[in-house]
XYZ file of C-alpha atoms in Angstrom:
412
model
C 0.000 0.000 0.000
C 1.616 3.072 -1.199
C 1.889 6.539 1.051
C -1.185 8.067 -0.972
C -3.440 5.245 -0.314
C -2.553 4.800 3.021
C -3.123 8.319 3.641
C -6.346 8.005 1.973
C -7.471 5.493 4.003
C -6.594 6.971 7.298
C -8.164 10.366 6.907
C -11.461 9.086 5.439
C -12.919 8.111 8.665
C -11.585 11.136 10.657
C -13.233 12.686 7.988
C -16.184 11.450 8.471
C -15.942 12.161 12.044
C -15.244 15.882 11.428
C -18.435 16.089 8.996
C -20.639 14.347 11.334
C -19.988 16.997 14.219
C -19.972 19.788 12.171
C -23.154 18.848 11.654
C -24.113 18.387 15.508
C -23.000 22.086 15.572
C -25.124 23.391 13.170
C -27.936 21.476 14.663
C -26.842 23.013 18.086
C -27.209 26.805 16.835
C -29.032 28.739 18.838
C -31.807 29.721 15.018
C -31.539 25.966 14.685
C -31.898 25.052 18.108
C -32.371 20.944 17.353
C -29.589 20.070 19.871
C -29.968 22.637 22.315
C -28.343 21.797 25.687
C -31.854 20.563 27.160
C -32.181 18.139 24.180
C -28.286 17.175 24.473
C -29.154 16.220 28.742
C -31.701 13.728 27.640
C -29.744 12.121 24.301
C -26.673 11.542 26.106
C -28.750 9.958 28.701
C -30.408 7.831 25.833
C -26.927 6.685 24.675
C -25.975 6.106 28.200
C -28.820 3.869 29.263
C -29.400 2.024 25.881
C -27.448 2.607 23.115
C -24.092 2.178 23.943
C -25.051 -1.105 26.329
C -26.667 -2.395 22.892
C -23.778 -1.823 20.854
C -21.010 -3.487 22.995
C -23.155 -6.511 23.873
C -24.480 -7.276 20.374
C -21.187 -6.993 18.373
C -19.482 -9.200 21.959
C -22.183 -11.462 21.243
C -21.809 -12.035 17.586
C -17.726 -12.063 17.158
C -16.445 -13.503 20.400
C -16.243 -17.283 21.251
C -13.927 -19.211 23.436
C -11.635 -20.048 21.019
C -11.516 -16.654 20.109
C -10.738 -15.425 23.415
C -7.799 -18.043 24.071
C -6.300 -16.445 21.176
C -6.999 -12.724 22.302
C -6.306 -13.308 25.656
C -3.615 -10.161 25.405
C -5.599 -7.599 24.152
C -7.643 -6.818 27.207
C -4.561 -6.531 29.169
C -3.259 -4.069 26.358
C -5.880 -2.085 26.417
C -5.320 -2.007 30.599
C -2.305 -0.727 30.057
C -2.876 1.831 27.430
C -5.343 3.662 30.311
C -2.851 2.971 33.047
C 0.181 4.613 31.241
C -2.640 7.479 29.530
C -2.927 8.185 33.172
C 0.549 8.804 34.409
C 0.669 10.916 31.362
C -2.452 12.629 32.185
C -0.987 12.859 36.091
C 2.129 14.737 34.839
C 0.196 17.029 32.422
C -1.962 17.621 35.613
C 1.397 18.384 37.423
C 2.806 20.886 34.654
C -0.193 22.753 34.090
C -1.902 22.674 37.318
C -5.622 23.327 36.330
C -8.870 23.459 38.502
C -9.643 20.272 40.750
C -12.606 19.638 38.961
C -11.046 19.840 35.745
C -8.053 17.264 36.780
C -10.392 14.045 36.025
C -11.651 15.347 32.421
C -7.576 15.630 31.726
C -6.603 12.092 33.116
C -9.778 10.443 31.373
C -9.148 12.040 27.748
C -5.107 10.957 27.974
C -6.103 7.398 29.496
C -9.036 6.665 27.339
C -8.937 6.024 23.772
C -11.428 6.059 20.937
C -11.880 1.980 20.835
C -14.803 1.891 19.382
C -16.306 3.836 16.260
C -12.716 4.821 14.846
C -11.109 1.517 14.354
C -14.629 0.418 13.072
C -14.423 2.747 10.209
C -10.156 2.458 9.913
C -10.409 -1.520 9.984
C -12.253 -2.348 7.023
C -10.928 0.495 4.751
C -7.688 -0.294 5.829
C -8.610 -4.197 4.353
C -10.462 -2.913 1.776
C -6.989 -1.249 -0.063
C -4.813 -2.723 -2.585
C -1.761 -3.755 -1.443
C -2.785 -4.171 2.255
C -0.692 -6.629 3.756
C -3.755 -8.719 5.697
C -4.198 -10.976 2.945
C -8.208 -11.130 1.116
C -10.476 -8.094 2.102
C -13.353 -10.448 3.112
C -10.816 -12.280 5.862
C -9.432 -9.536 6.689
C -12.816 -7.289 7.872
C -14.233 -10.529 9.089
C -11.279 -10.747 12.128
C -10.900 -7.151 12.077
C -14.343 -6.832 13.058
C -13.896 -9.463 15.819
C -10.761 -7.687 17.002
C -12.373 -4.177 17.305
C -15.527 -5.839 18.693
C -13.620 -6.734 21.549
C -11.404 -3.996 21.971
C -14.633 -1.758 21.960
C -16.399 -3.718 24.621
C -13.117 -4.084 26.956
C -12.441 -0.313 26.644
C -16.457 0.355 27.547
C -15.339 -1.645 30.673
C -12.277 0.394 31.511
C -13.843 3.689 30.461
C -17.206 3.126 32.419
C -15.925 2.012 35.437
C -12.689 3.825 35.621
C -12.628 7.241 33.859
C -16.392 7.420 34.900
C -15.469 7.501 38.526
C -12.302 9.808 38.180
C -14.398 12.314 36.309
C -17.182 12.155 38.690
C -15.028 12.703 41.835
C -13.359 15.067 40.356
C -16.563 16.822 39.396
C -19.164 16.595 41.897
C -17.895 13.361 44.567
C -15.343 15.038 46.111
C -16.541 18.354 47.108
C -19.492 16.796 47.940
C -17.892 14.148 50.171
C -16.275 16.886 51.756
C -18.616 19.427 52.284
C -20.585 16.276 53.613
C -17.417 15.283 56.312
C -15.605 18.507 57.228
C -18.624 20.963 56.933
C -19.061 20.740 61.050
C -15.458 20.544 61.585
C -14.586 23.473 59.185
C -17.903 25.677 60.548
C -15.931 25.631 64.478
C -13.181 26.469 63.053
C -14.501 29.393 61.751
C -16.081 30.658 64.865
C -12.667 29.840 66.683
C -14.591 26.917 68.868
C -16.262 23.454 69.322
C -19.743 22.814 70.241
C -19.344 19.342 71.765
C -17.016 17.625 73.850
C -13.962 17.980 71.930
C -11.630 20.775 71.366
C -10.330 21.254 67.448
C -6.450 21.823 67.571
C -5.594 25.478 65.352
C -4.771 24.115 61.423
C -1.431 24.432 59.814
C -2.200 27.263 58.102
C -4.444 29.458 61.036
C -4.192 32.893 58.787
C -7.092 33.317 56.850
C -6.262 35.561 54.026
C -3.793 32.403 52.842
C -6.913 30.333 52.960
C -9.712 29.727 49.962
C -13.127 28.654 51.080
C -11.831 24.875 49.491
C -8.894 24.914 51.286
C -10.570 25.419 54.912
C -13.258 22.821 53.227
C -10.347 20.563 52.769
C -8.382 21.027 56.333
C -9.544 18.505 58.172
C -9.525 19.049 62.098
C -8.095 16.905 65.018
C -10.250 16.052 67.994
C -8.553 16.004 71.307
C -10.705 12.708 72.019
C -9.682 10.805 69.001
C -6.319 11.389 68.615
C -4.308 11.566 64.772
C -6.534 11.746 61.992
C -9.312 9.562 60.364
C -8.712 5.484 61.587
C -8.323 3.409 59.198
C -11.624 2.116 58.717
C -12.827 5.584 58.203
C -10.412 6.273 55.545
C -11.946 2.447 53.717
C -15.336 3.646 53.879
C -14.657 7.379 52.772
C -12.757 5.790 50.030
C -15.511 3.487 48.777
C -17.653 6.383 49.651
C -15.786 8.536 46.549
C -15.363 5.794 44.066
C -19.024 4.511 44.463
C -19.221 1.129 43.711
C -22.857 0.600 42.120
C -21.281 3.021 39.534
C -18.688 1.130 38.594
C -21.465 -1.246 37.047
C -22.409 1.004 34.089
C -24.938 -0.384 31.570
C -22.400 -0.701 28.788
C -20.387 -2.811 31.831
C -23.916 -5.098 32.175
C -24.224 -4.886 28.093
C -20.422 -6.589 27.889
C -21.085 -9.124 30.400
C -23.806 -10.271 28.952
C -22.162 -9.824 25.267
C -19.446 -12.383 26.936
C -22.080 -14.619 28.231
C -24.247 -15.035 25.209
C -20.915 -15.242 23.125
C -18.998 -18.148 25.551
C -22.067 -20.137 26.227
C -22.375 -22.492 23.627
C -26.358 -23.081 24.842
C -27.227 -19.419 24.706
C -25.508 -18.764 21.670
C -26.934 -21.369 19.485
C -30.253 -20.032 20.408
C -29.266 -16.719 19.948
C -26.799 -15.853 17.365
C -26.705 -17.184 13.694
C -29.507 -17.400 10.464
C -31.630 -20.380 11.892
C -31.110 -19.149 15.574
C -34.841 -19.289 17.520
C -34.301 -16.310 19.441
C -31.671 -14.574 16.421
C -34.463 -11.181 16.764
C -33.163 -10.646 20.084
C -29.620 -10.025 18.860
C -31.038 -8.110 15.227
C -32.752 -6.004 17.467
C -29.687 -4.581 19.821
C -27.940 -4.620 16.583
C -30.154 -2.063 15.111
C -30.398 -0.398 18.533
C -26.768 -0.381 19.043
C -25.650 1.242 15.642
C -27.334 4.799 16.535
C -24.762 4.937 19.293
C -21.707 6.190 17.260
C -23.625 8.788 15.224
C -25.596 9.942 18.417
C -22.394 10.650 19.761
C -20.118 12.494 17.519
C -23.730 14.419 16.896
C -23.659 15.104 20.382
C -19.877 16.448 20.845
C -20.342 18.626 17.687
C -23.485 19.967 19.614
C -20.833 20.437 22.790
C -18.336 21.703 20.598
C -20.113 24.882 19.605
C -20.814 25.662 23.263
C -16.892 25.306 23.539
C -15.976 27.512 21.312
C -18.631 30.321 22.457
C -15.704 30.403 25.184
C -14.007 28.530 27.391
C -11.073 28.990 29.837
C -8.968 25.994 29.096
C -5.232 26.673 29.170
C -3.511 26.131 25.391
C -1.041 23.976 27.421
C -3.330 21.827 28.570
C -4.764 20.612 25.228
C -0.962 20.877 24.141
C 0.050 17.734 27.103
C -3.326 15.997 26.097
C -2.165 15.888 21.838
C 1.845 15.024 23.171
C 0.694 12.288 25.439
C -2.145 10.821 22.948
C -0.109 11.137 20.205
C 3.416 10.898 21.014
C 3.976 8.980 24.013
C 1.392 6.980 24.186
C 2.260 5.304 20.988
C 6.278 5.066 21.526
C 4.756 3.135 24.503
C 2.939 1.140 22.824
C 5.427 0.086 20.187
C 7.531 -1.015 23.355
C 4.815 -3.047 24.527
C 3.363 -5.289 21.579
C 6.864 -5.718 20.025
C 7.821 -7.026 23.466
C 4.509 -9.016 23.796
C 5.828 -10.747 20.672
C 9.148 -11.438 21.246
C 7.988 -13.475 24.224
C 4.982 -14.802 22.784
C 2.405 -13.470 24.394
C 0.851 -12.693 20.597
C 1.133 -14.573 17.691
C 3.671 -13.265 15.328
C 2.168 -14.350 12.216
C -1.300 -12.382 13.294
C -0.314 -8.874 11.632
C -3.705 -7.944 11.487
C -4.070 -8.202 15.571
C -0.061 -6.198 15.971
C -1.558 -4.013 14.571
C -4.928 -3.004 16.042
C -3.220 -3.465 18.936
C -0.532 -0.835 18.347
C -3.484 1.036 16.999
C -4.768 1.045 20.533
C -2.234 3.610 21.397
C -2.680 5.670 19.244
C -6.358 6.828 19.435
C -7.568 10.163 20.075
C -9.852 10.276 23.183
C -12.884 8.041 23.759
C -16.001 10.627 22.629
C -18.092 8.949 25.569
C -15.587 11.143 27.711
C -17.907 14.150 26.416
C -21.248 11.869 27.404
C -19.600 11.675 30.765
C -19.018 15.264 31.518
C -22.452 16.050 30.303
C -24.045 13.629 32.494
C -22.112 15.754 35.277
C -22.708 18.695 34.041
C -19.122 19.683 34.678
C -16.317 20.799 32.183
C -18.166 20.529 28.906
C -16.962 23.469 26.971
C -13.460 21.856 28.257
C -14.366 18.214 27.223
C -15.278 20.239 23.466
C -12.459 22.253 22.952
C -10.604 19.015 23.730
C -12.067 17.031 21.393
C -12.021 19.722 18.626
C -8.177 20.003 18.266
C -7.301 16.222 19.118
C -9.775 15.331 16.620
C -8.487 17.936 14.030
C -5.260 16.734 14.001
C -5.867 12.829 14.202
C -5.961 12.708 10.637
C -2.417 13.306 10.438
C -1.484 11.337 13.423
C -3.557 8.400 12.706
C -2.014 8.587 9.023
C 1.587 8.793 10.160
C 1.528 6.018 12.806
C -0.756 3.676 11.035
C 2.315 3.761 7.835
C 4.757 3.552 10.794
C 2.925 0.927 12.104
C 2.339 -1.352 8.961
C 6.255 -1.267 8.420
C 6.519 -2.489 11.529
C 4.340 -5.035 11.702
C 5.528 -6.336 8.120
């Protein structure tokens, strides 16, 4: 595949991305008025709640199978660790720029999260669909690339739902909730210079006032001359599990890729499920048909987001700088490191250059869109989250191109 095609094929789909929001942003104008932020609040719930469960459990259900997963057994551990290094990156962005609080979870979750989902859908098969590609027929090679993404689309709806959902919302709302919840009586006698109660509070490091911001005196926690130190440690368990909020962690697109798994692995369940002559096959049509609105609901919605974005927002030009070097420069360095070392020793098949690279692919995503859904459901850092998305977004067409040739010399 020459330069040209490749190219080609690359910026297509980002493309199509691009067109699709602009579109959401017309729709979002205020003489339009078709996405207005109302009518944004109850799609993104939509997508939340049904779409995006649909979509990851019906393509689970259709591509994956046990023999299938012995062989992928590496990818959901890839994808692990492309959010666990995003987030060191996202930490040391966080660290150089030093934003808001509630903006520090929006930054870790777009540098840890990845677009898994509708962007290698749309790469994949027009990647197999070029001459010269080096995957072999077109047909074979959509077929497993379909099966690949599948599950690298439901294990990043995992990660993203129960990881970067939390982060954003206790950076967002948990936290300062959580606090105002704990230290509110504490930080209220410390204000009028005395206890009500039994115990006496001991003066804070920093007694001066005028170096103090209502969050900081929020955030001082005070000592009780009755229990001695600060919180025990079963206090500091249950204010942790408090913050993170379990029940959360079980999204619906989490149920909808357990139950993709289930229906997939069970030989029983999928028999009756999934095929032509299948009894129950409407079940699995119908989430099909349900789940493909997600990905155009989306990027409709972030274009609607985007406009509100660029209205104004305060984001710092180095932030989005640290998000585009550590999505699209160190990530992916990383990620060569990782899969070429995963083959050496085996871990993935070396003759599967079709899996190398989706996995390297992995790495070199822009951020997930669903990180937009998130903030919107929170109703914190959405002109951020769309400002964000507009430059990482603008300039994946050249990153994607550059690193997916990079990335087919390497893997052939």
């Amino acid at each position: 595949m020459g330069a040209l095609d490749l190219f080609i094929a690359s910026s297509i789909p980002v493309l199509k991305v691009l067109l699709i929001t602009a579109l959401g942003s017309y729709l979002a104008l205020d003489h339009v008025n078709i996405l207005g932020e109302d009518a944004r609040k109850h799609i993104n719930n939509l997508v939340f709640y049904v779409f995006n469960p649909a979509l990851v459990a019906s393509n689970l259900a259709n591509t994956i199978t046990y023999e299938s997963m012995l062989k992928l057994w590496f990818m959901p551990f890839n994808v692990l660790i492309t959010f666990l290094v995003g987030s060191i990156l996202g930490w040391i962005v966080v660290q150089f720029t030093r934003p808001p609080s509630h903006f520090r979870g929006l930054i870790v979750g777009c540098c840890a999260a990845g677009n898994l989902g509708n962007m290698p859908l749309i790469i994949i098969p027009a990647v197999c669909k070029e001459k010269g590609s080096p995957f072999g027929s077109p047909d074979t090679c959509q077929t497993y690339g379909l099966a690949y993404v599948s599950l690298s689309m439901a294990v990043g709806a995992i990660y993203l739902w129960s990881y970067v959902y939390n982060i954003v919302r206790a950076s967002s709302t948990g936290i300062s909730r959580e606090s105002r919840t704990i230290d509110e009586p504490f930080s209220k006698s410390v204000a009028d210079g005395s206890i009500s109660g039994t115990g006496s509070c001991s003066e804070p490091l920093l007694s001066s006032k005028e170096f103090l911001t209502p969050a900081d005196q929020l955030a001082l926690p005070c000592t009780i001359s009755e229990v001695k130190g600060s919180y025990s440690m079963k206090q500091q368990v249950k204010l942790f599990f408090a913050k993170i909020n379990l029940k959360s962690m079980f999204a619906p697109s989490t149920i909808g890729a357990l139950a993709g798994f289930i229906i997939g692995l069970v030989p029983l369940i999928r028999k009756s499920m999934i095929g032509d002559s299948a009894p129950l096959r409407v079940i699995q049509d119908s989430a099909s048909l349900i789940g493909d609105g997600a990905i155009p609901t989306v990027t409709l919605v972030v274009g609607g987001n985007l406009l509100r974005g660029l209205r104004g927002s305060g984001i710092q030009k180095s932030i989005v700088f640290g998000i585009v070097v550590a999505r699209y420069v160190a990530l992916p360095l990383v990620g060569i490191v990782i899969v070429k070392g995963a083959v050496r020793f085996g871990f993935v098949c070396s003759d599967d250059l079709l899996y190398q690279f989706i996995l390297l692919l992995q790495f070199a995503m822009p951020p997930a869109m669903n990180i937009g859904t998130i903030t919107q459901l929170f109703g914190a850092g959405e002109s951020e989250c769309s400002v964000i998305m507009l430059w990482t977004y603008a300039l994946a067409s050249v990153s994607i191109t550059l690193w997916s040739t990079f990335f087919l010399w390497l893997v052939s």
